[in-house]
Amino acid sequence: QPPRQNTKKNLKSPSDEFYNRDDVQAPDPRLEARLFGSQHNSGINFKSYDNIPVEVSGVEPPKPIENFDDSDMDALAKHNIRLAGYSTPTPVQKHAVGIVTAGRDLMACAQTGSGKTAAFLIPILSQNFKDGRGEESIPDRRGTIKPVTLILAPTRELALQIYEEAKKFSYRSWVRPCTVYGGTPIGDQLRDLERGCGLLVATPGRLVDLLERGRVSLSNVRYLVLDEADRMLDMGFEPQIRRIVEKEDMPITRQTLMFSATFPRNMQMLARDFLLDYVFISVGR
Ligand code: ADP
């Protein structure tokens, strides 16, 4: 996509907090209203979080953040968090932001509704913004897309949900999120990928298809997330997941985050095989 601030209509004003950052696009009021306009009640009951225990283990676990603004995150990430109306981080967010910004791997046991989607999206996008714009977003000469962030999710519904959140938190940045999932024609998804993709939300089967077609390469992945990993195993996706993580050319220098409601034996094996020197957190129960 062309840089927005190069068109007359979308010049940044000198009073803009990001006026001097050429990696940040001008505000787009219509898009902003669409992304952030109808803030629904989050459904998160913050009061009830006060006494939820968080168990943390691992070597020298990084300190959790207290609030978003005082954290080490990129200013654009903080800006988008404010636009989304998040004032207080949930427990899993406090820990995940500390762990991701410290460069560590994470295994998190947390229930749906704990704010785990934002817990991985916010710090990863913040790191993306700090890392700066790479050559990764546009297809290479052979038409292959090389996302920097890969998020695996079990279902189309969850993939779409993560994708919608990713659009919010990547607002005004160079990170272009895309999503691919099965059960729907691949053509539209391919055309969307061709417009550039820095962050890809995928279900395992459809991603394997794209890898086999040579349309996606994992050689640029710096951040890998497995969301609802136990559910992906229950649905029989282990061969596809292992293929994606272990048999493609995904760099081992990546950071990996796994989220799961439960931590049975097969999950422990995945954690052992995919994570390096990880921090384990368990929220509630
Ligand atoms: P999970 O991924 O654990 O199911 P979500 O991340 O979807 O939970 O969060 C549930 C809802 O709460 C979403 O509508 C999300 O936008 C909102 N939410 C998440 N974190 C916060 C926060 N820190 N402050 C306010 N709302 C939040």
PDB file of C-alpha atoms and ligand atoms in Angstrom:
ATOM      1  CA  GLN A   1       0.000   0.000   0.000  1.00  0.00           C
ATOM      2  CA  PRO A   2       1.292   3.474  -0.799  1.00  0.00           C
ATOM      3  CA  PRO A   3       2.350   5.609   2.148  1.00  0.00           C
ATOM      4  CA  ARG A   4      -0.659   7.646   3.177  1.00  0.00           C
ATOM      5  CA  GLN A   5       1.156  10.808   4.148  1.00  0.00           C
ATOM      6  CA  ASN A   6       2.258  11.303   0.539  1.00  0.00           C
ATOM      7  CA  THR A   7      -1.215  12.308  -0.510  1.00  0.00           C
ATOM      8  CA  LYS A   8      -2.321  15.872   0.147  1.00  0.00           C
ATOM      9  CA  LYS A   9      -5.416  14.744   1.960  1.00  0.00           C
ATOM     10  CA  ASN A  10      -3.508  12.723   4.479  1.00  0.00           C
ATOM     11  CA  LEU A  11      -0.675  14.960   5.592  1.00  0.00           C
ATOM     12  CA  LYS A  12       0.220  14.682   9.239  1.00  0.00           C
ATOM     13  CA  SER A  13      -0.253  17.864  11.173  1.00  0.00           C
ATOM     14  CA  PRO A  14       2.710  19.274  13.121  1.00  0.00           C
ATOM     15  CA  SER A  15       0.697  18.828  16.316  1.00  0.00           C
ATOM     16  CA  ASP A  16       0.512  15.090  15.644  1.00  0.00           C
ATOM     17  CA  GLU A  17       2.354  13.089  18.282  1.00  0.00           C
ATOM     18  CA  PHE A  18       3.925  11.106  15.424  1.00  0.00           C
ATOM     19  CA  TYR A  19       4.719  14.041  13.142  1.00  0.00           C
ATOM     20  CA  ASN A  20       8.421  13.237  13.080  1.00  0.00           C
ATOM     21  CA  ARG A  21       8.061   9.501  12.665  1.00  0.00           C
ATOM     22  CA  ASP A  22       8.032   8.570   9.011  1.00  0.00           C
ATOM     23  CA  ASP A  23       7.155   4.991   9.913  1.00  0.00           C
ATOM     24  CA  VAL A  24       3.777   6.203  11.201  1.00  0.00           C
ATOM     25  CA  GLN A  25       1.029   7.057   8.754  1.00  0.00           C
ATOM     26  CA  ALA A  26      -1.317  10.028   8.995  1.00  0.00           C
ATOM     27  CA  PRO A  27      -4.567   9.456  10.877  1.00  0.00           C
ATOM     28  CA  ASP A  28      -7.486   8.214   8.785  1.00  0.00           C
ATOM     29  CA  PRO A  29     -10.640   9.423  10.577  1.00  0.00           C
ATOM     30  CA  ARG A  30     -13.004   7.101   8.709  1.00  0.00           C
ATOM     31  CA  LEU A  31     -10.872   4.042   9.294  1.00  0.00           C
ATOM     32  CA  GLU A  32     -10.346   5.123  12.881  1.00  0.00           C
ATOM     33  CA  ALA A  33     -14.103   5.382  13.433  1.00  0.00           C
ATOM     34  CA  ARG A  34     -14.601   1.988  11.840  1.00  0.00           C
ATOM     35  CA  LEU A  35     -11.926   0.297  13.917  1.00  0.00           C
ATOM     36  CA  PHE A  36     -12.507   1.973  17.259  1.00  0.00           C
ATOM     37  CA  GLY A  37     -15.877   3.669  16.917  1.00  0.00           C
ATOM     38  CA  SER A  38     -18.257   1.238  18.493  1.00  0.00           C
ATOM     39  CA  GLN A  39     -16.380   0.133  21.569  1.00  0.00           C
ATOM     40  CA  HIS A  40     -18.448  -2.610  23.107  1.00  0.00           C
ATOM     41  CA  ASN A  41     -18.311  -3.342  26.739  1.00  0.00           C
ATOM     42  CA  SER A  42     -15.294  -5.586  27.036  1.00  0.00           C
ATOM     43  CA  GLY A  43     -16.998  -8.173  29.166  1.00  0.00           C
ATOM     44  CA  ILE A  44     -13.914  -8.240  31.311  1.00  0.00           C
ATOM     45  CA  ASN A  45     -14.704  -7.838  34.955  1.00  0.00           C
ATOM     46  CA  PHE A  46     -11.585  -6.188  36.289  1.00  0.00           C
ATOM     47  CA  LYS A  47     -12.702  -6.314  39.908  1.00  0.00           C
ATOM     48  CA  SER A  48     -12.839 -10.083  39.789  1.00  0.00           C
ATOM     49  CA  TYR A  49      -9.255 -10.157  38.545  1.00  0.00           C
ATOM     50  CA  ASP A  50      -7.873  -8.643  41.703  1.00  0.00           C
ATOM     51  CA  ASN A  51      -7.826 -11.940  43.526  1.00  0.00           C
ATOM     52  CA  ILE A  52      -7.037 -14.300  40.670  1.00  0.00           C
ATOM     53  CA  PRO A  53      -3.735 -16.004  41.374  1.00  0.00           C
ATOM     54  CA  VAL A  54      -1.047 -15.996  38.682  1.00  0.00           C
ATOM     55  CA  GLU A  55       1.562 -18.709  38.912  1.00  0.00           C
ATOM     56  CA  VAL A  56       4.883 -17.873  37.250  1.00  0.00           C
ATOM     57  CA  SER A  57       7.837 -20.198  36.758  1.00  0.00           C
ATOM     58  CA  GLY A  58      10.964 -20.369  34.647  1.00  0.00           C
ATOM     59  CA  VAL A  59      14.462 -18.952  34.917  1.00  0.00           C
ATOM     60  CA  GLU A  60      14.520 -15.254  35.889  1.00  0.00           C
ATOM     61  CA  PRO A  61      11.011 -14.385  34.764  1.00  0.00           C
ATOM     62  CA  PRO A  62      10.747 -10.736  33.607  1.00  0.00           C
ATOM     63  CA  LYS A  63       8.730  -8.399  35.787  1.00  0.00           C
ATOM     64  CA  PRO A  64       5.076  -7.904  34.807  1.00  0.00           C
ATOM     65  CA  ILE A  65       4.097  -4.367  33.805  1.00  0.00           C
ATOM     66  CA  GLU A  66       1.824  -2.326  36.072  1.00  0.00           C
ATOM     67  CA  ASN A  67       0.113  -0.337  33.347  1.00  0.00           C
ATOM     68  CA  PHE A  68       0.386   0.150  29.612  1.00  0.00           C
ATOM     69  CA  ASP A  69       1.675   3.710  29.613  1.00  0.00           C
ATOM     70  CA  ASP A  70       4.673   3.153  31.884  1.00  0.00           C
ATOM     71  CA  SER A  71       5.749   0.045  29.993  1.00  0.00           C
ATOM     72  CA  ASP A  72       8.637  -0.110  27.520  1.00  0.00           C
ATOM     73  CA  MET A  73       6.282  -0.423  24.586  1.00  0.00           C
ATOM     74  CA  ASP A  74       6.409   1.665  21.431  1.00  0.00           C
ATOM     75  CA  ALA A  75       4.467   4.963  21.527  1.00  0.00           C
ATOM     76  CA  LEU A  76       2.238   3.959  18.594  1.00  0.00           C
ATOM     77  CA  ALA A  77       1.288   0.742  20.397  1.00  0.00           C
ATOM     78  CA  LYS A  78       0.347   2.762  23.472  1.00  0.00           C
ATOM     79  CA  HIS A  79      -1.602   5.189  21.297  1.00  0.00           C
ATOM     80  CA  ASN A  80      -3.661   2.378  19.746  1.00  0.00           C
ATOM     81  CA  ILE A  81      -4.254   0.788  23.150  1.00  0.00           C
ATOM     82  CA  ARG A  82      -5.747   4.108  24.303  1.00  0.00           C
ATOM     83  CA  LEU A  83      -7.913   4.310  21.165  1.00  0.00           C
ATOM     84  CA  ALA A  84      -9.174   0.796  21.911  1.00  0.00           C
ATOM     85  CA  GLY A  85     -10.224   2.019  25.338  1.00  0.00           C
ATOM     86  CA  TYR A  86      -7.994  -0.303  27.321  1.00  0.00           C
ATOM     87  CA  SER A  87      -7.001   1.486  30.508  1.00  0.00           C
ATOM     88  CA  THR A  88      -5.885  -1.378  32.739  1.00  0.00           C
ATOM     89  CA  PRO A  89      -4.028  -4.490  31.603  1.00  0.00           C
ATOM     90  CA  THR A  90      -5.472  -7.860  32.620  1.00  0.00           C
ATOM     91  CA  PRO A  91      -3.157 -10.222  34.556  1.00  0.00           C
ATOM     92  CA  VAL A  92      -2.163 -12.215  31.465  1.00  0.00           C
ATOM     93  CA  GLN A  93      -1.467  -8.944  29.638  1.00  0.00           C
ATOM     94  CA  LYS A  94       0.713  -7.617  32.478  1.00  0.00           C
ATOM     95  CA  HIS A  95       2.883 -10.709  32.337  1.00  0.00           C
ATOM     96  CA  ALA A  96       2.897 -11.204  28.570  1.00  0.00           C
ATOM     97  CA  VAL A  97       3.966  -7.611  27.867  1.00  0.00           C
ATOM     98  CA  GLY A  98       6.863  -7.933  30.333  1.00  0.00           C
ATOM     99  CA  ILE A  99       7.918 -11.295  28.921  1.00  0.00           C
ATOM    100  CA  VAL A 100       7.664 -10.409  25.221  1.00  0.00           C
ATOM    101  CA  THR A 101       9.420  -7.048  25.541  1.00  0.00           C
ATOM    102  CA  ALA A 102      12.206  -8.837  27.430  1.00  0.00           C
ATOM    103  CA  GLY A 103      12.626 -11.120  24.421  1.00  0.00           C
ATOM    104  CA  ARG A 104      11.547 -14.339  26.149  1.00  0.00           C
ATOM    105  CA  ASP A 105       9.370 -17.254  25.047  1.00  0.00           C
ATOM    106  CA  LEU A 106       6.077 -17.817  26.827  1.00  0.00           C
ATOM    107  CA  MET A 107       3.792 -20.701  27.692  1.00  0.00           C
ATOM    108  CA  ALA A 108       0.551 -19.292  29.092  1.00  0.00           C
ATOM    109  CA  CYS A 109      -2.364 -21.202  30.530  1.00  0.00           C
ATOM    110  CA  ALA A 110      -5.311 -18.833  30.478  1.00  0.00           C
ATOM    111  CA  GLN A 111      -9.029 -19.077  29.828  1.00  0.00           C
ATOM    112  CA  THR A 112     -10.945 -17.392  27.029  1.00  0.00           C
ATOM    113  CA  GLY A 113     -12.028 -13.932  28.141  1.00  0.00           C
ATOM    114  CA  SER A 114      -8.834 -13.277  30.075  1.00  0.00           C
ATOM    115  CA  GLY A 115      -7.673 -10.811  27.430  1.00  0.00           C
ATOM    116  CA  LYS A 116      -5.142 -13.185  25.897  1.00  0.00           C
ATOM    117  CA  THR A 117      -5.629 -11.978  22.310  1.00  0.00           C
ATOM    118  CA  ALA A 118      -4.417  -8.504  23.217  1.00  0.00           C
ATOM    119  CA  ALA A 119      -1.816 -10.083  25.510  1.00  0.00           C
ATOM    120  CA  PHE A 120       0.102 -11.387  22.514  1.00  0.00           C
ATOM    121  CA  LEU A 121      -0.903  -8.837  19.861  1.00  0.00           C
ATOM    122  CA  ILE A 122       0.022  -5.703  21.777  1.00  0.00           C
ATOM    123  CA  PRO A 123       3.608  -6.538  22.735  1.00  0.00           C
ATOM    124  CA  ILE A 124       4.368  -8.242  19.404  1.00  0.00           C
ATOM    125  CA  LEU A 125       3.123  -5.275  17.380  1.00  0.00           C
ATOM    126  CA  SER A 126       5.032  -2.949  19.673  1.00  0.00           C
ATOM    127  CA  GLN A 127       8.187  -4.958  18.907  1.00  0.00           C
ATOM    128  CA  ASN A 128       7.328  -4.843  15.174  1.00  0.00           C
ATOM    129  CA  PHE A 129       7.083  -1.040  15.361  1.00  0.00           C
ATOM    130  CA  LYS A 130      10.398  -0.817  17.213  1.00  0.00           C
ATOM    131  CA  ASP A 131      12.090  -3.258  14.819  1.00  0.00           C
ATOM    132  CA  GLY A 132      11.092  -0.900  12.026  1.00  0.00           C
ATOM    133  CA  ARG A 133       9.762  -1.474   8.589  1.00  0.00           C
ATOM    134  CA  GLY A 134      11.322  -4.467   6.890  1.00  0.00           C
ATOM    135  CA  GLU A 135      11.224  -5.570   3.298  1.00  0.00           C
ATOM    136  CA  GLU A 136       8.931  -8.321   4.499  1.00  0.00           C
ATOM    137  CA  SER A 137       5.526  -6.789   3.877  1.00  0.00           C
ATOM    138  CA  ILE A 138       5.393  -7.004   0.101  1.00  0.00           C
ATOM    139  CA  PRO A 139       5.643 -10.156  -2.019  1.00  0.00           C
ATOM    140  CA  ASP A 140       9.152 -10.939  -3.272  1.00  0.00           C
ATOM    141  CA  ARG A 141       9.988 -11.272  -6.984  1.00  0.00           C
ATOM    142  CA  ARG A 142       8.502 -14.751  -7.092  1.00  0.00           C
ATOM    143  CA  GLY A 143       5.273 -13.579  -5.455  1.00  0.00           C
ATOM    144  CA  THR A 144       6.042 -15.181  -2.114  1.00  0.00           C
ATOM    145  CA  ILE A 145       4.852 -13.502   1.069  1.00  0.00           C
ATOM    146  CA  LYS A 146       7.160 -13.558   4.091  1.00  0.00           C
ATOM    147  CA  PRO A 147       5.307 -12.445   7.218  1.00  0.00           C
ATOM    148  CA  VAL A 148       7.260 -11.413  10.316  1.00  0.00           C
ATOM    149  CA  THR A 149       4.528 -12.511  12.697  1.00  0.00           C
ATOM    150  CA  LEU A 150       2.638 -15.794  12.366  1.00  0.00           C
ATOM    151  CA  ILE A 151      -0.360 -16.582  14.540  1.00  0.00           C
ATOM    152  CA  LEU A 152      -1.879 -20.071  14.362  1.00  0.00           C
ATOM    153  CA  ALA A 153      -5.460 -20.552  15.523  1.00  0.00           C
ATOM    154  CA  PRO A 154      -7.743 -23.606  15.445  1.00  0.00           C
ATOM    155  CA  THR A 155     -10.813 -22.168  13.708  1.00  0.00           C
ATOM    156  CA  ARG A 156     -11.936 -19.626  11.167  1.00  0.00           C
ATOM    157  CA  GLU A 157     -13.953 -17.812  13.866  1.00  0.00           C
ATOM    158  CA  LEU A 158     -10.970 -17.402  16.141  1.00  0.00           C
ATOM    159  CA  ALA A 159      -8.680 -16.440  13.240  1.00  0.00           C
ATOM    160  CA  LEU A 160     -11.114 -13.706  12.195  1.00  0.00           C
ATOM    161  CA  GLN A 161     -11.422 -12.455  15.755  1.00  0.00           C
ATOM    162  CA  ILE A 162      -7.632 -12.173  16.119  1.00  0.00           C
ATOM    163  CA  TYR A 163      -7.399 -10.518  12.700  1.00  0.00           C
ATOM    164  CA  GLU A 164      -9.962  -7.857  13.683  1.00  0.00           C
ATOM    165  CA  GLU A 165      -8.012  -7.065  16.853  1.00  0.00           C
ATOM    166  CA  ALA A 166      -4.750  -6.978  14.875  1.00  0.00           C
ATOM    167  CA  LYS A 167      -6.222  -4.348  12.554  1.00  0.00           C
ATOM    168  CA  LYS A 168      -6.920  -2.130  15.560  1.00  0.00           C
ATOM    169  CA  PHE A 169      -3.514  -2.415  17.152  1.00  0.00           C
ATOM    170  CA  SER A 170      -1.636  -2.033  13.852  1.00  0.00           C
ATOM    171  CA  TYR A 171      -3.506   1.178  12.953  1.00  0.00           C
ATOM    172  CA  ARG A 172      -1.229   3.812  11.330  1.00  0.00           C
ATOM    173  CA  SER A 173       1.676   1.374  11.200  1.00  0.00           C
ATOM    174  CA  TRP A 174       3.396  -0.424   8.333  1.00  0.00           C
ATOM    175  CA  VAL A 175       2.243  -3.792   9.614  1.00  0.00           C
ATOM    176  CA  ARG A 176      -0.502  -5.106   7.372  1.00  0.00           C
ATOM    177  CA  PRO A 177      -2.451  -7.997   8.931  1.00  0.00           C
ATOM    178  CA  CYS A 178      -4.002 -10.765   6.812  1.00  0.00           C
ATOM    179  CA  THR A 179      -5.923 -13.895   7.648  1.00  0.00           C
ATOM    180  CA  VAL A 180      -6.276 -17.239   5.869  1.00  0.00           C
ATOM    181  CA  TYR A 181      -8.489 -20.159   6.838  1.00  0.00           C
ATOM    182  CA  GLY A 182     -10.058 -23.178   5.223  1.00  0.00           C
ATOM    183  CA  GLY A 183     -13.598 -23.822   4.060  1.00  0.00           C
ATOM    184  CA  THR A 184     -13.631 -20.846   1.738  1.00  0.00           C
ATOM    185  CA  PRO A 185     -12.133 -20.238  -1.737  1.00  0.00           C
ATOM    186  CA  ILE A 186      -8.438 -19.398  -1.592  1.00  0.00           C
ATOM    187  CA  GLY A 187      -8.539 -16.766  -4.371  1.00  0.00           C
ATOM    188  CA  ASP A 188      -9.629 -13.781  -2.310  1.00  0.00           C
ATOM    189  CA  GLN A 189      -7.144 -14.686   0.417  1.00  0.00           C
ATOM    190  CA  LEU A 190      -4.330 -14.860  -2.152  1.00  0.00           C
ATOM    191  CA  ARG A 191      -5.242 -11.466  -3.562  1.00  0.00           C
ATOM    192  CA  ASP A 192      -5.257  -9.964  -0.082  1.00  0.00           C
ATOM    193  CA  LEU A 193      -1.852 -11.501   0.682  1.00  0.00           C
ATOM    194  CA  GLU A 194      -0.469 -10.017  -2.524  1.00  0.00           C
ATOM    195  CA  ARG A 195      -1.148  -6.539  -1.175  1.00  0.00           C
ATOM    196  CA  GLY A 196       1.408  -7.245   1.530  1.00  0.00           C
ATOM    197  CA  CYS A 197       1.305  -9.048   4.838  1.00  0.00           C
ATOM    198  CA  GLY A 198       3.431  -8.393   7.908  1.00  0.00           C
ATOM    199  CA  LEU A 199       1.235 -10.332  10.312  1.00  0.00           C
ATOM    200  CA  LEU A 200      -0.546 -13.503   9.239  1.00  0.00           C
ATOM    201  CA  VAL A 201      -3.330 -15.157  11.230  1.00  0.00           C
ATOM    202  CA  ALA A 202      -3.835 -18.683   9.881  1.00  0.00           C
ATOM    203  CA  THR A 203      -5.511 -21.977  10.544  1.00  0.00           C
ATOM    204  CA  PRO A 204      -2.959 -24.807  10.162  1.00  0.00           C
ATOM    205  CA  GLY A 205      -4.491 -26.636   7.182  1.00  0.00           C
ATOM    206  CA  ARG A 206      -4.866 -23.568   4.977  1.00  0.00           C
ATOM    207  CA  LEU A 207      -1.371 -22.404   5.827  1.00  0.00           C
ATOM    208  CA  VAL A 208       0.101 -25.768   4.766  1.00  0.00           C
ATOM    209  CA  ASP A 209      -1.762 -25.371   1.463  1.00  0.00           C
ATOM    210  CA  LEU A 210      -0.213 -21.917   0.926  1.00  0.00           C
ATOM    211  CA  LEU A 211       3.244 -23.202   1.864  1.00  0.00           C
ATOM    212  CA  GLU A 212       2.901 -26.043  -0.647  1.00  0.00           C
ATOM    213  CA  ARG A 213       1.897 -23.572  -3.341  1.00  0.00           C
ATOM    214  CA  GLY A 214       4.981 -21.518  -2.515  1.00  0.00           C
ATOM    215  CA  ARG A 215       2.864 -18.463  -1.807  1.00  0.00           C
ATOM    216  CA  VAL A 216       3.969 -18.065   1.798  1.00  0.00           C
ATOM    217  CA  SER A 217       7.441 -18.522   3.237  1.00  0.00           C
ATOM    218  CA  LEU A 218       8.235 -18.617   6.934  1.00  0.00           C
ATOM    219  CA  SER A 219      11.867 -17.570   6.529  1.00  0.00           C
ATOM    220  CA  ASN A 220      11.181 -14.101   7.966  1.00  0.00           C
ATOM    221  CA  VAL A 221       9.151 -15.149  11.003  1.00  0.00           C
ATOM    222  CA  ARG A 222      10.381 -13.461  14.153  1.00  0.00           C
ATOM    223  CA  TYR A 223       7.228 -13.916  16.243  1.00  0.00           C
ATOM    224  CA  LEU A 224       5.205 -17.120  16.375  1.00  0.00           C
ATOM    225  CA  VAL A 225       1.999 -17.543  18.366  1.00  0.00           C
ATOM    226  CA  LEU A 226      -0.015 -20.723  18.891  1.00  0.00           C
ATOM    227  CA  ASP A 227      -3.404 -19.672  20.222  1.00  0.00           C
ATOM    228  CA  GLU A 228      -5.726 -22.225  21.810  1.00  0.00           C
ATOM    229  CA  ALA A 229      -3.004 -24.764  21.211  1.00  0.00           C
ATOM    230  CA  ASP A 230      -4.786 -27.509  23.169  1.00  0.00           C
ATOM    231  CA  ARG A 231      -7.792 -27.122  20.892  1.00  0.00           C
ATOM    232  CA  MET A 232      -5.604 -27.392  17.804  1.00  0.00           C
ATOM    233  CA  LEU A 233      -4.217 -30.672  19.152  1.00  0.00           C
ATOM    234  CA  ASP A 234      -7.722 -31.937  19.991  1.00  0.00           C
ATOM    235  CA  MET A 235      -8.764 -31.176  16.418  1.00  0.00           C
ATOM    236  CA  GLY A 236      -5.922 -33.320  15.077  1.00  0.00           C
ATOM    237  CA  PHE A 237      -3.728 -30.510  13.759  1.00  0.00           C
ATOM    238  CA  GLU A 238      -0.500 -31.743  15.346  1.00  0.00           C
ATOM    239  CA  PRO A 239       1.036 -33.015  12.047  1.00  0.00           C
ATOM    240  CA  GLN A 240       0.300 -29.699  10.307  1.00  0.00           C
ATOM    241  CA  ILE A 241       1.596 -27.681  13.252  1.00  0.00           C
ATOM    242  CA  ARG A 242       4.803 -29.696  13.446  1.00  0.00           C
ATOM    243  CA  ARG A 243       5.282 -29.363   9.729  1.00  0.00           C
ATOM    244  CA  ILE A 244       4.831 -25.590   9.929  1.00  0.00           C
ATOM    245  CA  VAL A 245       7.069 -25.061  12.941  1.00  0.00           C
ATOM    246  CA  GLU A 246       9.707 -27.770  12.446  1.00  0.00           C
ATOM    247  CA  LYS A 247       9.896 -28.646   8.755  1.00  0.00           C
ATOM    248  CA  GLU A 248       9.774 -25.287   6.988  1.00  0.00           C
ATOM    249  CA  ASP A 249      12.515 -22.686   7.161  1.00  0.00           C
ATOM    250  CA  MET A 250      11.246 -20.797  10.184  1.00  0.00           C
ATOM    251  CA  PRO A 251      14.236 -19.235  11.984  1.00  0.00           C
ATOM    252  CA  ILE A 252      15.025 -20.644  15.426  1.00  0.00           C
ATOM    253  CA  THR A 253      15.929 -17.111  16.492  1.00  0.00           C
ATOM    254  CA  ARG A 254      12.222 -16.334  16.614  1.00  0.00           C
ATOM    255  CA  GLN A 255      10.224 -15.640  19.767  1.00  0.00           C
ATOM    256  CA  THR A 256       7.446 -18.150  20.415  1.00  0.00           C
ATOM    257  CA  LEU A 257       4.313 -17.768  22.524  1.00  0.00           C
ATOM    258  CA  MET A 258       1.865 -20.571  23.259  1.00  0.00           C
ATOM    259  CA  PHE A 259      -1.574 -20.128  24.781  1.00  0.00           C
ATOM    260  CA  SER A 260      -3.698 -22.973  26.022  1.00  0.00           C
ATOM    261  CA  ALA A 261      -6.552 -23.437  28.477  1.00  0.00           C
ATOM    262  CA  THR A 262      -5.086 -26.735  29.675  1.00  0.00           C
ATOM    263  CA  PHE A 263      -1.600 -28.203  29.886  1.00  0.00           C
ATOM    264  CA  PRO A 264      -1.870 -31.949  29.264  1.00  0.00           C
ATOM    265  CA  ARG A 265       1.036 -34.189  28.309  1.00  0.00           C
ATOM    266  CA  ASN A 266       0.861 -33.557  24.523  1.00  0.00           C
ATOM    267  CA  MET A 267       0.911 -29.792  25.162  1.00  0.00           C
ATOM    268  CA  GLN A 268       3.932 -30.180  27.422  1.00  0.00           C
ATOM    269  CA  MET A 269       5.699 -31.977  24.577  1.00  0.00           C
ATOM    270  CA  LEU A 270       4.876 -29.187  22.128  1.00  0.00           C
ATOM    271  CA  ALA A 271       6.134 -26.610  24.622  1.00  0.00           C
ATOM    272  CA  ARG A 272       9.351 -28.590  25.076  1.00  0.00           C
ATOM    273  CA  ASP A 273       9.872 -28.850  21.313  1.00  0.00           C
ATOM    274  CA  PHE A 274       8.857 -25.319  20.232  1.00  0.00           C
ATOM    275  CA  LEU A 275       9.921 -23.059  23.097  1.00  0.00           C
ATOM    276  CA  LEU A 276      13.358 -22.018  24.266  1.00  0.00           C
ATOM    277  CA  ASP A 277      14.090 -21.096  27.865  1.00  0.00           C
ATOM    278  CA  TYR A 278      10.468 -20.170  28.334  1.00  0.00           C
ATOM    279  CA  VAL A 279       8.506 -18.523  31.094  1.00  0.00           C
ATOM    280  CA  PHE A 280       5.415 -20.424  32.196  1.00  0.00           C
ATOM    281  CA  ILE A 281       2.424 -18.528  33.505  1.00  0.00           C
ATOM    282  CA  SER A 282      -0.871 -19.913  34.666  1.00  0.00           C
ATOM    283  CA  VAL A 283      -3.765 -17.550  35.349  1.00  0.00           C
ATOM    284  CA  GLY A 284      -6.416 -18.775  37.735  1.00  0.00           C
ATOM    285  CA  ARG A 285      -7.110 -22.427  38.577  1.00  0.00           C
TER     286      ARG A 285
HETATM  287  P1  ADP B   1      -9.576 -13.783  25.083  1.00  0.00           P
HETATM  288  O1  ADP B   1      -8.693 -13.654  23.909  1.00  0.00           O
HETATM  289  O2  ADP B   1      -8.879 -14.211  26.318  1.00  0.00           O
HETATM  290  O3  ADP B   1     -10.836 -14.534  24.821  1.00  0.00           O
HETATM  291  P2  ADP B   1     -10.074 -11.161  24.493  1.00  0.00           P
HETATM  292  O4  ADP B   1      -8.702 -10.708  24.257  1.00  0.00           O
HETATM  293  O5  ADP B   1     -10.952 -11.482  23.335  1.00  0.00           O
HETATM  294  O6  ADP B   1     -10.053 -12.365  25.466  1.00  0.00           O
HETATM  295  O7  ADP B   1     -10.791 -10.091  25.401  1.00  0.00           O
HETATM  296  C1  ADP B   1     -12.168 -10.145  25.655  1.00  0.00           C
HETATM  297  C2  ADP B   1     -12.759  -8.760  25.461  1.00  0.00           C
HETATM  298  O8  ADP B   1     -12.165  -7.838  26.368  1.00  0.00           O
HETATM  299  C3  ADP B   1     -12.511  -8.182  24.090  1.00  0.00           C
HETATM  300  O9  ADP B   1     -13.661  -7.471  23.706  1.00  0.00           O
HETATM  301  C4  ADP B   1     -11.340  -7.239  24.275  1.00  0.00           C
HETATM  302  O10 ADP B   1     -11.370  -6.181  23.361  1.00  0.00           O
HETATM  303  C5  ADP B   1     -11.557  -6.754  25.696  1.00  0.00           C
HETATM  304  N1  ADP B   1     -10.307  -6.451  26.416  1.00  0.00           N
HETATM  305  C6  ADP B   1      -9.181  -7.186  26.441  1.00  0.00           C
HETATM  306  N2  ADP B   1      -8.244  -6.635  27.219  1.00  0.00           N
HETATM  307  C7  ADP B   1      -8.778  -5.491  27.707  1.00  0.00           C
HETATM  308  C8  ADP B   1      -8.300  -4.456  28.580  1.00  0.00           C
HETATM  309  N3  ADP B   1      -7.080  -4.495  29.101  1.00  0.00           N
HETATM  310  N4  ADP B   1      -9.144  -3.432  28.852  1.00  0.00           N
HETATM  311  C9  ADP B   1     -10.386  -3.390  28.325  1.00  0.00           C
HETATM  312  N5  ADP B   1     -10.898  -4.317  27.509  1.00  0.00           N
HETATM  313  C10 ADP B   1     -10.116  -5.372  27.196  1.00  0.00           C
END
